[in-house]
PDB file of C-alpha atoms and ligand atoms in Angstrom:
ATOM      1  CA  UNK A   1      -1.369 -23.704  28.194  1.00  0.00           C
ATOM      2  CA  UNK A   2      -4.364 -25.922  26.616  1.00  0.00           C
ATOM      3  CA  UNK A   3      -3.112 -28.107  23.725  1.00  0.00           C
ATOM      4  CA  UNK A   4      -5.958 -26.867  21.792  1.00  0.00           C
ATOM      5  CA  UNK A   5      -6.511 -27.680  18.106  1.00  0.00           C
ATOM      6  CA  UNK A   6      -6.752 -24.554  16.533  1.00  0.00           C
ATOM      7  CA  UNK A   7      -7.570 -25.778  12.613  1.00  0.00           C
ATOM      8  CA  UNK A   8     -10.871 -24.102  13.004  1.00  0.00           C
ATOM      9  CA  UNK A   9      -8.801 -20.737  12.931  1.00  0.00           C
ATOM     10  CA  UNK A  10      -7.014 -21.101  10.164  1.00  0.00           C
ATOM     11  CA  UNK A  11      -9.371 -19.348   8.159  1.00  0.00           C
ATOM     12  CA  UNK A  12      -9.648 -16.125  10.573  1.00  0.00           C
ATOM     13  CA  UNK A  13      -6.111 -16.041  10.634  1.00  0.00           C
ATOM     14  CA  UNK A  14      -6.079 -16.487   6.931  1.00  0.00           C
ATOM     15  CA  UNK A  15      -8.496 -13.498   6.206  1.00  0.00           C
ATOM     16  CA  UNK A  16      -6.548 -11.417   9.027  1.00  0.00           C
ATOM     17  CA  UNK A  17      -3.500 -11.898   6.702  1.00  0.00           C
ATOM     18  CA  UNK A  18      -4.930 -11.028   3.899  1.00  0.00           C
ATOM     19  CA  UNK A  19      -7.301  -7.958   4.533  1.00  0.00           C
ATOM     20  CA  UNK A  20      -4.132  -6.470   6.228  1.00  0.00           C
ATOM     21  CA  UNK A  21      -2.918  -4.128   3.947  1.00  0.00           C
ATOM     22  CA  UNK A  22      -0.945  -0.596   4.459  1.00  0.00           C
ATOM     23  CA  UNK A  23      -2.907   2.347   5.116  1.00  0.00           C
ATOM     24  CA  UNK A  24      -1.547   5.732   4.160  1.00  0.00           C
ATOM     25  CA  UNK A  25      -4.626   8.218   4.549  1.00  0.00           C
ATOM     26  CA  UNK A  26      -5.946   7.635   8.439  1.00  0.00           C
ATOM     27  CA  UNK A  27      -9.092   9.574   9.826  1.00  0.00           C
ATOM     28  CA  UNK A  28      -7.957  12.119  12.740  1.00  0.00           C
ATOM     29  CA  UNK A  29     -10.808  10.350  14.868  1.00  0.00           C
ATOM     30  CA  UNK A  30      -9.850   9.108  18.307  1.00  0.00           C
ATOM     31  CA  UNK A  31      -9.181   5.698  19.182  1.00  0.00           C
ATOM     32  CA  UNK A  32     -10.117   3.640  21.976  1.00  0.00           C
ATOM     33  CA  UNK A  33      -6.921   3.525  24.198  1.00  0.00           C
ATOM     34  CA  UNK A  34      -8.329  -0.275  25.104  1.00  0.00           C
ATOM     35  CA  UNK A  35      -7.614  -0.784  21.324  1.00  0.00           C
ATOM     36  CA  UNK A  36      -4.311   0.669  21.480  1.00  0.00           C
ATOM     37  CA  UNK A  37      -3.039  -1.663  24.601  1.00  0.00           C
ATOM     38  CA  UNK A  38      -4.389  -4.618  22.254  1.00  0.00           C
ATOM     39  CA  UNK A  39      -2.240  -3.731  19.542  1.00  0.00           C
ATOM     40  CA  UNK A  40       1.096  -3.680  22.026  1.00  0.00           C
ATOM     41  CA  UNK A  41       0.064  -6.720  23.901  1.00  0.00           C
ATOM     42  CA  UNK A  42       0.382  -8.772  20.892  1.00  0.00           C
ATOM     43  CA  UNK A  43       3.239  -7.285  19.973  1.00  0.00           C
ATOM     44  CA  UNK A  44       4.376  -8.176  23.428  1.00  0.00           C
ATOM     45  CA  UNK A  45       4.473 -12.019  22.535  1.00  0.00           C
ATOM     46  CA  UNK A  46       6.694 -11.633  19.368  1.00  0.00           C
ATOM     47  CA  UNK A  47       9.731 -14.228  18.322  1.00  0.00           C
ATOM     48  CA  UNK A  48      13.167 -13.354  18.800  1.00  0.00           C
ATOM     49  CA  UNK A  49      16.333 -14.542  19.186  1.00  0.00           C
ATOM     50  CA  UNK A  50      16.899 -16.349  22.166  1.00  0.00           C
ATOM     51  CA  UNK A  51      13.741 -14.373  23.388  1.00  0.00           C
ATOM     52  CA  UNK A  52      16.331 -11.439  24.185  1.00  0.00           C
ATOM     53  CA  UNK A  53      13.048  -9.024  23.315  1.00  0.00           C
ATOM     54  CA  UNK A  54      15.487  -6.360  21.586  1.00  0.00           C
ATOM     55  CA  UNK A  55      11.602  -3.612  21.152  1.00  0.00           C
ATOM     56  CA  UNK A  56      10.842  -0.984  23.442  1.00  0.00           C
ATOM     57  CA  UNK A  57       7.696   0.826  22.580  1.00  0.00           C
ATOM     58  CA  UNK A  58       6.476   4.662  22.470  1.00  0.00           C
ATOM     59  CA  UNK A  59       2.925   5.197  22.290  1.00  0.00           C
ATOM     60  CA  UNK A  60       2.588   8.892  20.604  1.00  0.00           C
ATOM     61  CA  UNK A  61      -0.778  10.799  21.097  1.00  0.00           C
ATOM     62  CA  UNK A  62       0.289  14.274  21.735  1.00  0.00           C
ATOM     63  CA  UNK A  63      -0.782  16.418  18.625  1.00  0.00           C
ATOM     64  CA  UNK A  64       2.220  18.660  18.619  1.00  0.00           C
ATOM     65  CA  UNK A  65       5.233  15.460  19.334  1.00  0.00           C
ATOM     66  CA  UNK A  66       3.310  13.922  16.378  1.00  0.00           C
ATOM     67  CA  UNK A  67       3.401  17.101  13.934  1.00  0.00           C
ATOM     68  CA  UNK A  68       7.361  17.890  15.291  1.00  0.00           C
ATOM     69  CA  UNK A  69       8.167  14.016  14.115  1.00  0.00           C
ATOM     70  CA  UNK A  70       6.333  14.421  10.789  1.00  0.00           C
ATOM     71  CA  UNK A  71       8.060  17.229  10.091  1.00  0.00           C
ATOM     72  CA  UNK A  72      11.433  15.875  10.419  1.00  0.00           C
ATOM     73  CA  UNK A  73      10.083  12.976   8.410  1.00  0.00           C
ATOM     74  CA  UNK A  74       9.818  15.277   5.791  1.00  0.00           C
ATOM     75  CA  UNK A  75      12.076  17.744   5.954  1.00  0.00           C
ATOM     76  CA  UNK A  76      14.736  15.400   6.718  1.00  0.00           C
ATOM     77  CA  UNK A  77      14.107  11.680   6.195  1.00  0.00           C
ATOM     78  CA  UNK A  78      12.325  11.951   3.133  1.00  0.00           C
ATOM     79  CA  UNK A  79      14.131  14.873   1.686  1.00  0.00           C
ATOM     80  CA  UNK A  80      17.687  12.325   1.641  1.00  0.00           C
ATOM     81  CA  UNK A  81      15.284   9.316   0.454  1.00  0.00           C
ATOM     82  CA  UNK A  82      14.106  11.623  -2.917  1.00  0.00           C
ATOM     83  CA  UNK A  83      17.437  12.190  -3.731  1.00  0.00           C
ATOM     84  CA  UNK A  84      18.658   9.219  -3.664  1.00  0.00           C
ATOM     85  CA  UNK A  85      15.809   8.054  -5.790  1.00  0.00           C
ATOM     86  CA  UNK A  86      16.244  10.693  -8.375  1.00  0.00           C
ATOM     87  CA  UNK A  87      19.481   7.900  -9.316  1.00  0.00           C
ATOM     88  CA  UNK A  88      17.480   5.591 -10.692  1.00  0.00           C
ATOM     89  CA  UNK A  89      15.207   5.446 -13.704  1.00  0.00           C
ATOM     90  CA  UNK A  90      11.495   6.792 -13.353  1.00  0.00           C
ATOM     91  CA  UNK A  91       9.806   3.463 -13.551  1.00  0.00           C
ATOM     92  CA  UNK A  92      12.411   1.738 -11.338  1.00  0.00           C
ATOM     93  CA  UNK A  93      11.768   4.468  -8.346  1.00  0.00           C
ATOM     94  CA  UNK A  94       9.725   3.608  -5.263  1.00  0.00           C
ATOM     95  CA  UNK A  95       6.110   3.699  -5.640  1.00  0.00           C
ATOM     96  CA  UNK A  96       6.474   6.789  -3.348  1.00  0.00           C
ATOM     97  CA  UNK A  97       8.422   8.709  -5.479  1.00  0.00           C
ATOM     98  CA  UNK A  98       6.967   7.676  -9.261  1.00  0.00           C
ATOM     99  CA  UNK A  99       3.819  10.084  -8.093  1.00  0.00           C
ATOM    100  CA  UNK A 100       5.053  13.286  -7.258  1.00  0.00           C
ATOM    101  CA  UNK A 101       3.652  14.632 -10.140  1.00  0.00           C
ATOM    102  CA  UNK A 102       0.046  13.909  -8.651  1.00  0.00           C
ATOM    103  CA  UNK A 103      -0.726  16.822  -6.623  1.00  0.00           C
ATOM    104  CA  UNK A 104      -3.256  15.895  -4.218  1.00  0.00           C
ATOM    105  CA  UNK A 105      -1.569  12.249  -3.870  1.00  0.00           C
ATOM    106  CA  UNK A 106       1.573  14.662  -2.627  1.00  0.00           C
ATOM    107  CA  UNK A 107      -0.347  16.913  -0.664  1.00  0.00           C
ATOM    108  CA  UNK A 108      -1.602  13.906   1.413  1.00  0.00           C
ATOM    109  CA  UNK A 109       1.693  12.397   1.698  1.00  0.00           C
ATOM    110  CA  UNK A 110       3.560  15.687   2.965  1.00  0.00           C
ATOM    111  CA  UNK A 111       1.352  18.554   4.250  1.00  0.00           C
ATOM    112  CA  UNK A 112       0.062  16.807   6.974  1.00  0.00           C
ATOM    113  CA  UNK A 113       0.180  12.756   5.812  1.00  0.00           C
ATOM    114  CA  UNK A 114       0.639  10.627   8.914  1.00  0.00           C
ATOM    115  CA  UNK A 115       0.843  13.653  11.601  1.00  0.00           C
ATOM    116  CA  UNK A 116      -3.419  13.290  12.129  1.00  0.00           C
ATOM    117  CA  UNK A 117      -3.204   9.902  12.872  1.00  0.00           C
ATOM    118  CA  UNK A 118      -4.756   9.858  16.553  1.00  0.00           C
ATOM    119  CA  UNK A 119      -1.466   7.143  17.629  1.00  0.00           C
ATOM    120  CA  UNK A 120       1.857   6.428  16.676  1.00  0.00           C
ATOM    121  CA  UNK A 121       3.604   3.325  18.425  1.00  0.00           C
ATOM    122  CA  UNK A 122       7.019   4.349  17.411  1.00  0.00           C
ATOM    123  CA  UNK A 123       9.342   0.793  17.924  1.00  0.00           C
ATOM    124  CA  UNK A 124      12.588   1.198  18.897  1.00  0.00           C
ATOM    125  CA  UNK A 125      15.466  -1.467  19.368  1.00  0.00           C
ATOM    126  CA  UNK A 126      18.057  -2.202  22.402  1.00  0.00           C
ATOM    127  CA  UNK A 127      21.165  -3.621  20.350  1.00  0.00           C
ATOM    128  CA  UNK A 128      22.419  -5.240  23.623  1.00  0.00           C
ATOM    129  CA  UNK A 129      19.683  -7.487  24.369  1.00  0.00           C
ATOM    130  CA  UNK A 130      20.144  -9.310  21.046  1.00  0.00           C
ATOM    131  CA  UNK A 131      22.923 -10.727  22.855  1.00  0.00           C
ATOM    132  CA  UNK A 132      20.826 -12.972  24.579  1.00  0.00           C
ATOM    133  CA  UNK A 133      21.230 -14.886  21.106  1.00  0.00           C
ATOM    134  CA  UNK A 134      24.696 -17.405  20.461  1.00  0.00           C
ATOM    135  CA  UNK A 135      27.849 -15.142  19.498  1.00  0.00           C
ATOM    136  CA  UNK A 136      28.037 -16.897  16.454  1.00  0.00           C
ATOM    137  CA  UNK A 137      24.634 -15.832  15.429  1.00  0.00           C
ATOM    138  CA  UNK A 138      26.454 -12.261  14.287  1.00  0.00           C
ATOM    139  CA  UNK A 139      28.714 -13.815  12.176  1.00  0.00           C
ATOM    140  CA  UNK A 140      28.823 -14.590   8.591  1.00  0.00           C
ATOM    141  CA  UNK A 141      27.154 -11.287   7.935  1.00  0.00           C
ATOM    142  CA  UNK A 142      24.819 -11.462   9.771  1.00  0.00           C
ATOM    143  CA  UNK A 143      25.847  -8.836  11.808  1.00  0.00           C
ATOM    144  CA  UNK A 144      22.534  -6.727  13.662  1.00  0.00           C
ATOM    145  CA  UNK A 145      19.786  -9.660  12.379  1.00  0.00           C
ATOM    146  CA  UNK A 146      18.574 -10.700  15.538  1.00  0.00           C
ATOM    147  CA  UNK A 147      17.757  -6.929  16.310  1.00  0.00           C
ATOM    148  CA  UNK A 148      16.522  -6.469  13.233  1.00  0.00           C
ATOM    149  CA  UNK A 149      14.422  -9.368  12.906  1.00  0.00           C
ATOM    150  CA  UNK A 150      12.809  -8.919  16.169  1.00  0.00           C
ATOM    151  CA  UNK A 151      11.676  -6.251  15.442  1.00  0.00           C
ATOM    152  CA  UNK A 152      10.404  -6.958  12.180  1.00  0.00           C
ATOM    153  CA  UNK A 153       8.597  -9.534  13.719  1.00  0.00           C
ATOM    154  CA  UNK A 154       6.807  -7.335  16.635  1.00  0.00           C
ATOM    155  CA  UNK A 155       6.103  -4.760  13.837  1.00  0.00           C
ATOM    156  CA  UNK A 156       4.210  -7.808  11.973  1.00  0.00           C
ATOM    157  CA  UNK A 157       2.199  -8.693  14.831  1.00  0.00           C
ATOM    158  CA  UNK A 158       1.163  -4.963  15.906  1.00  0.00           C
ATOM    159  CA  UNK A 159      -0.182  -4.463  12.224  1.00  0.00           C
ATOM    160  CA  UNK A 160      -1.945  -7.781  12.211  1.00  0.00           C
ATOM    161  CA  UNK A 161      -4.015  -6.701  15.658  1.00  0.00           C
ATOM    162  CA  UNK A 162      -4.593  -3.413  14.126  1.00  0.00           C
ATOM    163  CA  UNK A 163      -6.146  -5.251  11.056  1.00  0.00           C
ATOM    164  CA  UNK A 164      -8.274  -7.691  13.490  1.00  0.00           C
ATOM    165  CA  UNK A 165      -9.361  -4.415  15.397  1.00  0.00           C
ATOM    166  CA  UNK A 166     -10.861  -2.639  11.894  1.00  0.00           C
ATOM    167  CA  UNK A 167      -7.793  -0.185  12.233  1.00  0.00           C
ATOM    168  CA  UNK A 168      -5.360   1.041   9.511  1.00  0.00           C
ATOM    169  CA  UNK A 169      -1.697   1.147   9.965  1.00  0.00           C
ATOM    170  CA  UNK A 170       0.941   2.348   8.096  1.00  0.00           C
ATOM    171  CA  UNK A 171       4.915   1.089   8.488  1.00  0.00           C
ATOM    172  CA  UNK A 172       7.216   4.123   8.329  1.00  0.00           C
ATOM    173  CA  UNK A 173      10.349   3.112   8.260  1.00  0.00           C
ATOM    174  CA  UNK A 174      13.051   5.500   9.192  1.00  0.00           C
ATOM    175  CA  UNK A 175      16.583   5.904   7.886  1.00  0.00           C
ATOM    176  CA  UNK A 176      18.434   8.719   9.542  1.00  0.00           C
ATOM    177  CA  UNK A 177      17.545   8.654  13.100  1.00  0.00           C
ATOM    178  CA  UNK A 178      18.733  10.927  15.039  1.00  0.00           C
ATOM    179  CA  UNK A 179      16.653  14.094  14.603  1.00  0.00           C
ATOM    180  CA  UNK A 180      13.863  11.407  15.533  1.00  0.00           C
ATOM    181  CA  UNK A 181      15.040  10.360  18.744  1.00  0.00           C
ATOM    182  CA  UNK A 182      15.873  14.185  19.200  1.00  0.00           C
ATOM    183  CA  UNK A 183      12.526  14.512  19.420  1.00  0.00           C
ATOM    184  CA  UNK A 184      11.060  11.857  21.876  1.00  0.00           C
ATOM    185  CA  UNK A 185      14.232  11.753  24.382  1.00  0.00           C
ATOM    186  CA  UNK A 186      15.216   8.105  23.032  1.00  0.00           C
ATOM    187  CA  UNK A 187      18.792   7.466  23.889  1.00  0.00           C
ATOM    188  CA  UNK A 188      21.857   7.498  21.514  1.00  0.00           C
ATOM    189  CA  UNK A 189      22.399   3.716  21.817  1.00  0.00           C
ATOM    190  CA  UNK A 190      18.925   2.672  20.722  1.00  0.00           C
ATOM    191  CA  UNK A 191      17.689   2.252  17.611  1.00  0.00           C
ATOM    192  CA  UNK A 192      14.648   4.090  16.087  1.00  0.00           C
ATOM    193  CA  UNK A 193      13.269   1.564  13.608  1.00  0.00           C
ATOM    194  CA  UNK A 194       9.904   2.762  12.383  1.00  0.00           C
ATOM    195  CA  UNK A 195       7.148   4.523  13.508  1.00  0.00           C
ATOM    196  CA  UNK A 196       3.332   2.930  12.988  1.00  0.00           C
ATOM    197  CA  UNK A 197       0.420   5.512  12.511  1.00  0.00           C
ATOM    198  CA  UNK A 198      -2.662   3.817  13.666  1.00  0.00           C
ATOM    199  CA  UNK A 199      -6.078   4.668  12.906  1.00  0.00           C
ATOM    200  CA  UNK A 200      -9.194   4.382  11.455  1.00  0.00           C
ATOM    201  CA  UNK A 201      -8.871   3.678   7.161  1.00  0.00           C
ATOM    202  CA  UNK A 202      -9.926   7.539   5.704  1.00  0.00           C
ATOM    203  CA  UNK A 203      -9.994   5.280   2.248  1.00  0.00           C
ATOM    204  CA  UNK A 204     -11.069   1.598   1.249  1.00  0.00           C
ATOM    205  CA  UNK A 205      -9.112  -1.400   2.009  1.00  0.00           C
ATOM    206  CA  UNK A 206      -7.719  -3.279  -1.450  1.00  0.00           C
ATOM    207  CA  UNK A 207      -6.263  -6.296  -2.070  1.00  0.00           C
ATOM    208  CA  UNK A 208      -2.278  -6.580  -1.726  1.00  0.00           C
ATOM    209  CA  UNK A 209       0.284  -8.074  -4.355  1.00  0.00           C
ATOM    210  CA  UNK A 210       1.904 -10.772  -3.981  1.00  0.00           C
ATOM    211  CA  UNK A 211       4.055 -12.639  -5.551  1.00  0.00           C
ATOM    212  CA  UNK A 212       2.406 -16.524  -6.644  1.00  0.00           C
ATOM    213  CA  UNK A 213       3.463 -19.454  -3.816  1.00  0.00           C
ATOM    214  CA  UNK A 214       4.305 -21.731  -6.982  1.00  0.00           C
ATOM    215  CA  UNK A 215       7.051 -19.425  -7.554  1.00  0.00           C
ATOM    216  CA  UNK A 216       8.704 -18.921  -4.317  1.00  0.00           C
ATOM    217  CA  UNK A 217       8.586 -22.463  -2.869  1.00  0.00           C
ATOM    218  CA  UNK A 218      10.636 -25.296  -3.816  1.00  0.00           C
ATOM    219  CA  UNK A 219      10.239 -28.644  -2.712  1.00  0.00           C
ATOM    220  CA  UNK A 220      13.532 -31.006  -1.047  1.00  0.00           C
ATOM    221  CA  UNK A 221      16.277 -28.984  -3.343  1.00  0.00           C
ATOM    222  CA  UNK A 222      16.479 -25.946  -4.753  1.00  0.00           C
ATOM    223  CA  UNK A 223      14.460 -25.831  -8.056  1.00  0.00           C
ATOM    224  CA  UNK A 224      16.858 -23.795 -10.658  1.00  0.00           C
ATOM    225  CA  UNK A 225      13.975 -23.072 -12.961  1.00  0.00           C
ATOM    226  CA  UNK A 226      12.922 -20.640 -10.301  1.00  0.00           C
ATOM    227  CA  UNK A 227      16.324 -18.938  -9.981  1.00  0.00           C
ATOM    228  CA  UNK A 228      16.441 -15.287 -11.521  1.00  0.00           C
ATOM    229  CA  UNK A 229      19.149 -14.280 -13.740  1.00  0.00           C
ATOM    230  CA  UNK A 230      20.529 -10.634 -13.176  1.00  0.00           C
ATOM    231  CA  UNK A 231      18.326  -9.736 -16.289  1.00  0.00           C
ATOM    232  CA  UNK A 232      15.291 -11.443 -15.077  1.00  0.00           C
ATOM    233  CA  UNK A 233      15.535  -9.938 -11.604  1.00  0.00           C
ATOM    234  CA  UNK A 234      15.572  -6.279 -13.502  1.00  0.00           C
ATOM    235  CA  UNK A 235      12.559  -7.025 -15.397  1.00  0.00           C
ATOM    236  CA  UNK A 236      10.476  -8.474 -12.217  1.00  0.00           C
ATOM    237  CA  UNK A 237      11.382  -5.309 -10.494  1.00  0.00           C
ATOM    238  CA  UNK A 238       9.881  -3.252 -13.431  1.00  0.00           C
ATOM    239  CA  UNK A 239       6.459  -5.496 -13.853  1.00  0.00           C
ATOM    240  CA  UNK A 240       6.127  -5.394  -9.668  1.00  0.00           C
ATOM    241  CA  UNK A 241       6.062  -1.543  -9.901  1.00  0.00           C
ATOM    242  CA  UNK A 242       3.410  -1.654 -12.754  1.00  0.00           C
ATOM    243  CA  UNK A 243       1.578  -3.310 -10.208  1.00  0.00           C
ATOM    244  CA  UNK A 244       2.694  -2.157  -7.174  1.00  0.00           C
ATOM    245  CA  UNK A 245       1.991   1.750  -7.873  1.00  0.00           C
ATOM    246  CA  UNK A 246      -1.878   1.700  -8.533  1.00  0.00           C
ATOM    247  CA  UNK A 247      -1.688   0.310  -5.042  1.00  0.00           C
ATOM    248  CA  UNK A 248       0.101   2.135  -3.298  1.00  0.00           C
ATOM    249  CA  UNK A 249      -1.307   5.591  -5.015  1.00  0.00           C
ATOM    250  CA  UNK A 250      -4.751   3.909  -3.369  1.00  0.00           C
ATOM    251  CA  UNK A 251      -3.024   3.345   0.216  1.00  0.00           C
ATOM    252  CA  UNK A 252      -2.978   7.426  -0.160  1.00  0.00           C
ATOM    253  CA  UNK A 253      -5.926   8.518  -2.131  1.00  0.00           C
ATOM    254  CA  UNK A 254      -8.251   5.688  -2.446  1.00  0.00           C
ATOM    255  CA  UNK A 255      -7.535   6.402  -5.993  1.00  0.00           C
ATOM    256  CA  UNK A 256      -5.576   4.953  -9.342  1.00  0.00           C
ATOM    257  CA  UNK A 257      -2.065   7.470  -9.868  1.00  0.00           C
ATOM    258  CA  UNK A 258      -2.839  10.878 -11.866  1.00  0.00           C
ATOM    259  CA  UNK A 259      -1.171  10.417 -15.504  1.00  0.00           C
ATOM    260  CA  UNK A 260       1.973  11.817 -15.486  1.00  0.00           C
ATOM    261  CA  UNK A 261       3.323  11.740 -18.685  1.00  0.00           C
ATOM    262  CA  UNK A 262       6.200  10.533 -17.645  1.00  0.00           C
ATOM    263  CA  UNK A 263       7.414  13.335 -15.619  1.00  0.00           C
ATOM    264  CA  UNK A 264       9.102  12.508 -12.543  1.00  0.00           C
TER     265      UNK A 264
HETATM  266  C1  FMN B 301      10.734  -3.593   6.413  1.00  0.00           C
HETATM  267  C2  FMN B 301       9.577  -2.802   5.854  1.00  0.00           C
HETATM  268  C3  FMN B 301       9.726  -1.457   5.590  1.00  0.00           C
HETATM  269  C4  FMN B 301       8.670  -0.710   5.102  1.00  0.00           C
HETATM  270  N1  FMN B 301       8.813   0.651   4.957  1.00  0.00           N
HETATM  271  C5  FMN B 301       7.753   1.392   4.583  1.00  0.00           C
HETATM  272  C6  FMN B 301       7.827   2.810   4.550  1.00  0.00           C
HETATM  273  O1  FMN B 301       8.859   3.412   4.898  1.00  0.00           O
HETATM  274  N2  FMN B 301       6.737   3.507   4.174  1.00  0.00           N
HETATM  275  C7  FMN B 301       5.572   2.885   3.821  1.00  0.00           C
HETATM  276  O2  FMN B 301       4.611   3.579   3.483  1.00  0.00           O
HETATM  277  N3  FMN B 301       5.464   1.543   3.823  1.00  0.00           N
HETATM  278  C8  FMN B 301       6.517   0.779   4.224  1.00  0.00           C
HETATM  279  N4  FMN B 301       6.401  -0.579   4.309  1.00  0.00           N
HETATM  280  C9  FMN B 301       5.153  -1.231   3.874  1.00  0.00           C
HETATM  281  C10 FMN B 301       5.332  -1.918   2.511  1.00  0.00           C
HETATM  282  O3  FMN B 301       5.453  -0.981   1.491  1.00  0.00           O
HETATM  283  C11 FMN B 301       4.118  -2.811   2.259  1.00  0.00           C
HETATM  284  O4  FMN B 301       4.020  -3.751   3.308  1.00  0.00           O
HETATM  285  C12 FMN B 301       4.184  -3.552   0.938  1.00  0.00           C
HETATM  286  O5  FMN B 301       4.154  -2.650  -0.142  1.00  0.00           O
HETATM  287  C13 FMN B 301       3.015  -4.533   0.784  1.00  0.00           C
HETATM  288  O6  FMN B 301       1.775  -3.840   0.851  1.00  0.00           O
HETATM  289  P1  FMN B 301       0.709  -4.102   1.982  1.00  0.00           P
HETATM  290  O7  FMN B 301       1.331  -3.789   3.315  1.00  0.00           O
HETATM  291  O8  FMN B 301      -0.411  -3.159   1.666  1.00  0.00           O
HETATM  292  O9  FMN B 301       0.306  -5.538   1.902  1.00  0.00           O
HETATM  293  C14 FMN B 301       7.437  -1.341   4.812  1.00  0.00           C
HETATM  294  C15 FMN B 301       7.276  -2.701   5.095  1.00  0.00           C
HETATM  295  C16 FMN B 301       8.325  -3.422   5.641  1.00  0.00           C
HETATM  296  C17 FMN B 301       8.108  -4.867   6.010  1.00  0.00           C
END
């Protein structure tokens, strides 16, 4: 490979980062499949540990797989994620879950939501091939990381070549997989990590959040002004869903949340 110098790229790279952002309303519209093999060909050249390559990918097109996966999304997934939300206090709840008041915000997130996006790459995870990594690297808690991590890190890529394409995509995680791998014939031993709808944006791309570098990088030791106490932590979490909610109502509607009145 060319030692090239690739300053003058910074900026494209920079502006590739930043106009990523989530995309929860996609248009139905077809895709090119040429676009779709970009997407997994630079998720293809991801970091992991010890290169072990834990991802395997499914590329979803079929109208009714997609509808049978959203459905267990919500009839399943989500319906265990609400209730476990209903535990905390309104304004401490997921973004998700602060707007169920808003009717057509909820109608796009579970009649159809993600089911109409023309491609899901679905990324699941081998546990053994992390092992390509040292033994000691699942120690100390660390436990599944290099699995994890990996796959993080392919997920990363795949949305940033879906950003430098002009596509949306969306990161659904999922937390109780096996009616999921029910579905696409994914053995027991995998994991089912997340599922990315792909598509065109159905509403306008707007700026992320994100927290200032000043206060997230220290320089030689650690800097203790920037520690959180227990009490500070609480409050951050409150003031990042005042900001974090108009955003995420958008990544659905294209639109600020209905008022609620505080109903949840
Ligand atoms: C590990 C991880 C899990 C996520 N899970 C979900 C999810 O289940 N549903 C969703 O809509 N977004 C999910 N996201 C997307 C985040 O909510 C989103 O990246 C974050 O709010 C920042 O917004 P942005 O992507 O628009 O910049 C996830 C992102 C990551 C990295």
């Amino acid at each position: 490979m060319d030692q090239r110098n690739f300053t003058g790229d910074y900026d494209t790279l920079l502006e590739i980062v930043k106009t990523r952002v989530s995309v929860r309303n996609l248009k139905p519209d077809p895709i090119p499949d040429d676009y779709v093999a970009k997407i997994l060909e630079i998720g293809r050249w991801a970091m992991s540990g010890a290169n072990g390559q834990p991802w395997d990918f499914v590329v979803v097109k079929d109208p009714a797989i997609k509808k049978e996966l959203f459905r267990v999304y919500a009839e399943e997934n989500n319906d265990f994620i609400y209730w476990m939300e209903q535990q905390r206090d309104f304004k401490l709840r997921h973004p998700s879950f602060q707007m169920t008041h808003d009717e057509a915000l909820q109608k796009q997130r579970t009649s159809v939501g993600w089911s109409i996006a023309p491609v899901l790459i679905v990324v699941l995870g081998d546990g053994r091939r992390q092992w390509a990594t040292v033994q000691g690297a699942h120690t100390f808690g660390r436990d599944q990381s290099h699995l994890t991590d990996g796959l993080a890190n392919t997920a990363m890529m795949m949305h940033l070549a879906a950003g430098a394409l002009g596509l949306g995509s969306q990161h659904v995680t999922i937390h109780i997989q096996e009616p999921f791998k029910r579905v696409l014939g994914v053995p027991d031993l995998l994991t089912f990590s997340l599922i990315m709808p792909i598509g065109y944006p159905a509403v306008p791309p707007k700026e992320g959040v994100r927290r200032p570098l000043a206060d997230m990088v220290h320089y030689d030791k650690f800097d203790m002004s920037k520690y959180m106490t227990n009490e500070q932590v609480l409050q951050y979490l409150y003031a990042l869903r005042e900001k974090t909610v108009p955003v995420y109502s958008h990544s659905y509607t294209g639109r600020p949340p209905a008022p609620n009145g505080g109903k949840g």
